[in-house]
Coordinates of C-alpha atoms in Angstrom, one line a residue:
M138 CA -18.9 -22.2 -2.4
K139 CA -16.5 -25.3 -2.3
A140 CA -17.6 -28.3 -0.8
P141 CA -15.0 -29.6 1.9
D142 CA -14.5 -32.3 -0.1
H143 CA -13.8 -30.2 -3.7
P144 CA -10.7 -31.2 -5.7
V145 CA -9.2 -27.8 -5.6
P146 CA -7.5 -25.9 -2.9
S147 CA -8.6 -22.8 -1.1
G148 CA -9.3 -21.3 1.5
D149 CA -12.9 -21.8 1.9
R150 CA -12.4 -25.1 1.8
R151 CA -9.7 -25.1 4.4
I152 CA -11.8 -23.4 6.9
G153 CA -15.1 -25.8 5.6
R154 CA -12.9 -28.6 6.8
L155 CA -11.2 -27.0 10.2
L156 CA -15.1 -26.3 11.2
I157 CA -16.5 -30.1 10.6
E158 CA -12.7 -30.9 12.5
A159 CA -13.7 -28.9 15.8
L160 CA -17.3 -29.8 15.6
A161 CA -16.8 -33.8 15.3
A162 CA -14.1 -33.4 18.1
L163 CA -17.2 -32.8 20.3
P164 CA -18.2 -35.7 22.0
G165 CA -21.7 -37.3 21.0
V166 CA -21.3 -35.0 17.9
T167 CA -22.0 -36.5 14.0
V168 CA -21.5 -33.7 11.3
D169 CA -23.1 -35.0 8.0
L170 CA -22.4 -32.7 4.6
A171 CA -26.1 -32.6 3.0
C172 CA -25.6 -31.4 0.0
H173 CA -22.7 -30.8 -2.9
L174 CA -24.9 -27.9 -4.3
R175 CA -22.5 -25.0 -5.0
S176 CA -24.8 -21.4 -5.3
R177 CA -21.9 -18.9 -6.0
D178 CA -23.4 -16.3 -8.3
P179 CA -20.6 -14.3 -9.8
S180 CA -23.0 -12.3 -11.6
G181 CA -25.8 -11.6 -10.0
D182 CA -28.3 -13.5 -12.8
K183 CA -28.8 -16.6 -11.5
A184 CA -31.3 -16.3 -8.5
A185 CA -34.1 -17.6 -9.7
R186 CA -32.7 -21.1 -10.8
F187 CA -30.4 -21.3 -7.6
A188 CA -33.9 -20.8 -5.9
A189 CA -35.1 -23.0 -7.7
L190 CA -32.3 -26.1 -7.4
G191 CA -32.2 -25.2 -3.3
A192 CA -36.2 -25.3 -3.1
R193 CA -36.0 -28.6 -4.5
A194 CA -32.9 -30.1 -2.8
A195 CA -34.2 -29.0 0.5
D196 CA -38.0 -30.8 0.3
L197 CA -35.9 -34.2 -0.5
L198 CA -33.6 -33.5 2.2
V199 CA -36.6 -32.9 4.6
R200 CA -38.5 -36.2 3.1
R201 CA -35.3 -38.4 3.5
Y202 CA -34.9 -37.5 7.3
E203 CA -38.6 -37.7 8.0
R204 CA -38.3 -41.4 6.0
D205 CA -34.9 -42.0 7.9
P206 CA -35.5 -40.0 11.7
A207 CA -31.9 -41.9 12.7
R208 CA -30.4 -39.3 10.0
R209 CA -32.6 -36.0 11.3
P210 CA -29.9 -33.3 12.3
D211 CA -30.3 -31.4 15.3
L212 CA -29.2 -29.0 13.7
W213 CA -28.2 -26.8 10.9
F214 CA -24.7 -25.4 10.1
T215 CA -24.0 -23.2 7.2
Y216 CA -20.1 -21.8 6.7
H217 CA -19.7 -18.3 4.4
L218 CA -23.1 -16.7 2.8
Y219 CA -22.7 -13.6 0.9
Y220 CA -24.3 -11.6 -1.8
K221 CA -22.7 -13.8 -3.9
A222 CA -23.4 -17.1 -2.6
P223 CA -27.0 -17.2 -0.5
D224 CA -27.8 -20.4 1.2
W225 CA -31.0 -21.8 -0.6
I226 CA -31.3 -24.9 1.3
G227 CA -30.4 -24.5 4.7
P228 CA -33.2 -22.0 6.1
Q229 CA -35.9 -24.1 4.3
V230 CA -34.6 -27.8 6.0
A231 CA -34.0 -26.1 9.6
A232 CA -37.7 -24.7 9.4
A233 CA -39.5 -27.5 8.3
L234 CA -37.5 -30.0 10.5
G235 CA -37.7 -27.2 13.4
I236 CA -34.0 -26.7 14.4
P237 CA -31.8 -24.1 14.8
Y238 CA -30.2 -22.4 11.9
V239 CA -26.3 -22.0 12.5
V240 CA -23.9 -19.5 9.9
A241 CA -20.3 -19.4 10.3
E242 CA -18.9 -16.1 8.3
A243 CA -21.7 -14.7 6.9
S244 CA -21.5 -10.8 5.7
L245 CA -24.2 -8.4 4.0
S246 CA -23.4 -5.8 1.9
P247 CA -26.0 -2.7 1.9
K248 CA -25.2 -1.2 -1.3
R249 CA -26.1 -4.9 -3.0
T250 CA -30.0 -4.0 -1.8
E251 CA -30.0 -2.9 -5.4
G252 CA -28.9 -4.3 -8.6
A253 CA -27.8 -7.2 -10.1
F254 CA -27.5 -8.4 -6.6
A255 CA -30.7 -7.8 -5.1
A256 CA -32.6 -11.4 -4.9
N257 CA -29.6 -12.7 -3.6
H258 CA -28.5 -9.9 -0.4
A259 CA -32.7 -10.4 0.0
A260 CA -31.8 -14.2 0.8
V261 CA -28.9 -14.2 2.8
V262 CA -30.5 -11.1 4.9
A263 CA -33.5 -13.6 5.4
A264 CA -31.4 -16.7 5.5
L265 CA -29.9 -14.3 9.0
R266 CA -33.1 -13.5 10.2
Q267 CA -33.5 -17.1 10.9
A268 CA -30.8 -18.3 12.1
A269 CA -30.0 -18.4 15.7
V270 CA -26.5 -17.8 15.9
S271 CA -23.8 -15.9 13.4
L272 CA -20.1 -16.9 14.0
N273 CA -17.7 -14.2 13.3
L274 CA -14.6 -15.0 11.9
N275 CA -13.8 -12.0 10.8
P276 CA -14.1 -9.3 13.4
R277 CA -14.9 -6.8 10.3
D278 CA -18.5 -8.4 9.8
G279 CA -19.8 -7.8 12.9
G280 CA -20.1 -4.5 12.1
V281 CA -22.1 -4.6 9.4
L282 CA -24.5 -7.0 10.6
R283 CA -25.4 -5.5 13.4
R284 CA -26.7 -2.2 11.5
V285 CA -28.6 -4.5 9.3
L286 CA -30.1 -7.1 11.5
P287 CA -29.2 -5.4 15.3
G288 CA -30.9 -8.6 16.6
L289 CA -29.0 -11.1 15.6
C290 CA -27.1 -13.0 17.8
Q291 CA -23.1 -12.9 17.1
V292 CA -20.8 -14.9 18.3
P293 CA -16.9 -14.6 17.6
L294 CA -14.7 -17.8 16.7
A295 CA -11.4 -16.7 15.7
P296 CA -9.3 -18.3 12.6
F297 CA -8.3 -21.5 13.8
V298 CA -5.7 -24.6 12.9
D299 CA -4.8 -28.1 14.0
L300 CA -1.4 -26.5 15.5
T301 CA 0.2 -30.2 16.0
P302 CA 2.2 -30.4 12.7
Y303 CA 3.1 -26.4 12.8
R304 CA 4.6 -26.8 16.0
R305 CA 6.3 -30.1 15.3
A306 CA 7.8 -27.9 12.3
A307 CA 9.2 -25.2 14.4
D308 CA 10.3 -27.6 17.4
A309 CA 12.7 -28.6 14.1
R310 CA 13.3 -25.0 12.9
K311 CA 16.9 -25.9 11.9
A312 CA 16.8 -29.4 10.4
H313 CA 14.2 -27.9 7.8
R314 CA 16.2 -24.7 7.0
H315 CA 19.3 -27.0 6.6
H316 CA 17.4 -29.4 4.1
L317 CA 15.6 -26.4 1.6
A318 CA 19.0 -25.1 1.5
E319 CA 20.3 -27.8 0.0
T320 CA 18.0 -28.7 -1.4
L321 CA 17.4 -25.7 -3.0
A322 CA 21.0 -24.3 -3.0
L323 CA 19.7 -20.8 -0.4
P324 CA 22.2 -19.4 0.7
M325 CA 21.6 -19.6 4.7
D326 CA 23.4 -16.3 5.8
R327 CA 20.3 -14.6 3.9
P328 CA 16.9 -13.8 4.2
W329 CA 13.9 -16.3 2.9
L330 CA 10.6 -14.7 2.2
L331 CA 7.8 -16.5 1.9
A332 CA 4.4 -16.2 -0.2
V333 CA 1.8 -18.3 -0.6
G334 CA -1.6 -17.9 -2.8
M335 CA -3.0 -19.5 -5.6
M336 CA -2.4 -17.9 -8.8
R337 CA -5.7 -16.3 -10.3
A338 CA -6.9 -13.7 -11.8
G339 CA -8.9 -10.8 -9.4
D340 CA -7.1 -10.3 -6.0
K341 CA -4.8 -12.9 -5.5
E342 CA -3.1 -11.4 -8.9
A343 CA -2.9 -8.0 -7.7
S344 CA -1.3 -9.2 -4.1
F345 CA 1.4 -11.0 -6.7
R346 CA 2.1 -7.6 -8.5
L347 CA 1.6 -5.4 -5.6
L348 CA 4.6 -8.0 -4.0
A349 CA 6.5 -7.9 -7.0
E350 CA 6.6 -3.6 -7.2
A351 CA 7.1 -3.9 -3.7
L352 CA 10.5 -5.9 -3.6
A353 CA 12.3 -4.3 -6.7
P354 CA 13.8 -1.4 -5.4
L355 CA 14.6 -3.7 -2.3
A356 CA 16.8 -6.0 -5.1
D357 CA 20.3 -4.1 -3.1
R358 CA 19.7 -5.8 0.3
P359 CA 20.2 -9.8 0.2
W360 CA 17.5 -11.5 0.4
R361 CA 15.8 -14.3 -1.6
L362 CA 11.6 -14.9 -1.9
L363 CA 10.2 -18.8 -2.4
I364 CA 6.8 -18.7 -4.1
V365 CA 4.2 -21.4 -3.5
G366 CA 1.3 -21.6 -5.4
D367 CA 0.2 -22.1 -9.4
G368 CA -2.8 -21.5 -11.3
P369 CA -3.8 -19.5 -14.5
A370 CA -3.1 -16.5 -13.6
R371 CA 0.7 -18.4 -13.5
P372 CA 2.0 -16.3 -16.7
A373 CA 1.2 -12.7 -15.3
V374 CA 2.7 -13.5 -12.1
N375 CA 6.0 -14.7 -13.6
A376 CA 5.6 -11.4 -15.7
A377 CA 5.6 -9.5 -12.9
F378 CA 9.1 -11.1 -11.0
A379 CA 10.6 -11.0 -14.1
P380 CA 13.0 -7.9 -13.2
L381 CA 13.8 -10.4 -9.9
A382 CA 14.3 -13.6 -11.6
D383 CA 17.7 -14.3 -9.3
R384 CA 15.6 -13.8 -6.5
V385 CA 12.7 -16.6 -6.8
H386 CA 12.4 -19.6 -6.4
W387 CA 9.4 -21.2 -7.9
L388 CA 7.8 -23.9 -5.5
G389 CA 4.8 -25.2 -7.6
A390 CA 1.5 -25.7 -5.8
W391 CA 2.0 -28.0 -2.1
D392 CA 0.1 -29.7 -0.5
E393 CA -1.5 -28.1 2.7
T394 CA 0.5 -31.1 4.9
A395 CA 3.8 -30.1 2.8
L396 CA 4.1 -26.6 4.3
P397 CA 4.4 -26.8 7.8
P398 CA 8.1 -27.2 7.2
L399 CA 8.6 -24.8 4.6
Y400 CA 7.0 -22.0 6.8
A401 CA 9.5 -22.8 9.8
A402 CA 12.7 -23.0 7.6
C403 CA 11.7 -19.4 6.3
D404 CA 12.2 -15.7 8.0
W405 CA 9.4 -13.9 6.7
L406 CA 5.9 -14.5 5.1
V407 CA 5.1 -11.3 3.1
W408 CA 1.7 -11.4 1.7
P409 CA -0.2 -7.5 0.4
A410 CA -4.0 -9.5 1.0
I411 CA -6.0 -7.4 -1.0
N412 CA -9.1 -8.1 -0.3
E413 CA -8.3 -10.7 1.7
A414 CA -11.1 -11.9 4.3
I415 CA -9.5 -14.6 6.5
G416 CA -5.7 -15.3 5.6
M417 CA -5.1 -19.0 6.3
A418 CA -1.8 -18.7 4.9
L419 CA -0.8 -16.6 7.6
L420 CA -2.4 -17.8 10.4
E421 CA -0.6 -21.1 9.3
A422 CA 3.2 -19.3 9.3
Q423 CA 2.0 -17.8 12.6
A424 CA 1.2 -21.3 13.9
A425 CA 5.3 -22.5 12.8
G426 CA 6.6 -19.7 14.5
L427 CA 6.9 -17.6 11.2
P428 CA 6.8 -13.7 11.7
V429 CA 4.5 -12.2 8.6
V430 CA 4.3 -9.1 6.8
A431 CA 1.1 -8.5 5.4
G432 CA -1.4 -6.0 4.3
D433 CA -4.3 -5.5 7.1
A434 CA -7.3 -6.3 5.8
G435 CA -10.3 -8.3 6.8
A436 CA -9.6 -10.7 9.9
I437 CA -5.8 -10.1 9.3
P438 CA -5.2 -7.5 12.4
A439 CA -7.1 -10.0 14.8
I440 CA -4.2 -13.3 13.2
I441 CA -1.5 -11.3 13.1
R442 CA -0.2 -8.6 16.3
A443 CA 1.3 -5.7 14.6
R444 CA 4.8 -5.0 15.8
E445 CA 4.3 -8.5 18.8
T446 CA 4.3 -11.2 15.6
G447 CA 4.5 -9.6 12.4
L448 CA 4.2 -5.6 10.8
L449 CA 0.8 -5.0 9.1
A450 CA 0.7 -1.8 6.0
P451 CA -2.1 -0.5 4.6
V452 CA -3.8 -2.9 2.3
G453 CA -2.9 -2.0 -1.7
D454 CA -0.4 1.0 -0.4
V455 CA 2.9 -0.6 -2.4
V456 CA 4.9 2.5 -0.9
A457 CA 4.1 1.3 3.2
F458 CA 4.4 -2.5 2.0
R459 CA 7.8 -2.0 0.7
A460 CA 8.7 0.4 4.0
A461 CA 7.1 -2.8 6.1
V462 CA 9.4 -5.4 4.4
A463 CA 12.0 -3.3 4.9
E464 CA 11.8 -3.3 8.3
A465 CA 11.5 -6.9 8.6
L466 CA 14.4 -7.1 6.8
D467 CA 16.6 -5.1 9.6
R468 CA 15.1 -6.9 12.1
P469 CA 15.7 -9.8 14.3
G470 CA 13.3 -12.7 13.9
A471 CA 13.6 -14.6 17.0
P472 CA 11.5 -12.3 19.6
L473 CA 8.2 -12.2 17.1
R474 CA 8.7 -16.2 16.4
V475 CA 8.2 -17.2 19.9
A476 CA 5.6 -14.5 20.3
A477 CA 3.9 -16.0 17.2
L478 CA 3.9 -19.5 18.7
A479 CA 2.8 -18.4 21.8
A480 CA -0.6 -15.9 20.6
T481 CA -1.5 -19.3 18.3
A482 CA -1.4 -21.3 21.2
A483 CA -3.6 -18.9 23.1
H484 CA -6.3 -18.2 20.6
H485 CA -5.9 -20.5 17.6
G486 CA -6.1 -23.4 18.0
L487 CA -8.0 -26.2 17.4
P488 CA -9.2 -26.9 20.9
A489 CA -10.4 -23.2 21.6
A490 CA -12.4 -23.6 18.5
S491 CA -14.5 -26.8 19.5
A492 CA -14.4 -25.1 23.2
R493 CA -16.3 -22.6 21.5
L494 CA -18.6 -24.6 19.5
A495 CA -19.9 -26.7 22.2
T496 CA -20.6 -23.5 24.1
V497 CA -22.6 -22.6 21.3
L498 CA -24.4 -25.9 20.8
R499 CA -25.2 -26.1 25.3
D500 CA -26.5 -22.8 24.5
L501 CA -28.9 -23.4 21.9
G502 CA -29.9 -27.4 23.9
V503 CA -28.4 -29.0 21.1
R504 CA -25.8 -30.8 23.6

């Protein structure tokens, strides 16, 4: 996947950076980004090439560590390996150095045992057989991993963010709402819905299209929709919302550091989350006290407590999603806002993630 220092934003990059931050917060821990090789293989025809590149990179790294023992790692950590992006480097380096190999957000798709992705799938299975620990950010990955690799040590790690900027924004909600109302000429007495997502073909575009379809019959209700995001599918997304043009405010791409005040100012985040694995924007919204209407994909039910901090609908069901949005428009948001702040503070903050990672390292004898 993308390296944590890749210039293009994405959920993977965000989670990668947060994992580094959580590890680096531990006393005596230094995190080194070992390699920038991207092994994403969307069609499954590059396995041999990536295997060769990975072997070469692993050999270079092992030689570097042997020449400079001060840089020799005590543990190898790989984030997000699956059948389109195996880890061709980490297992070899860890084996050569005799150090623990740890993975986070690994997933298996048994149907890929045959076909174009068979070699990639086999590489993921081999890596997981070597793994000392698999950290699961998405609880739904655990069942498949357990069936295929019953001996794999799995440790849950709840998705997390640094809560500080979101808490600060939540405390200043009224000021942020007044500022946004003035900036965008938004009526203060109407619900503000928010959608945040990259505009690219595939699942993201499908989520935007479903959102537009769900909102169209609700045009007789008093709401405004703010959309944050950009990308190659922007024309298609614009076209999907054309019938709602007078209700939609296009904000373009925003840096993640600018989002907390926006989350805090709005009334509901609405996102169908088609094939979403984690849903970082949903977690960020909750951290700022923003209730969420979302599809119940991936780890989202572990982030959104249904009917307590938000509303969930079956993924891809436009009728159910529309009903959930309609309920949200009729529902007072204050109790859900308070519950969202409490839930994220208890389960999804950086300290909780660092504590879980500290336990893993200690159990492996690394700290």
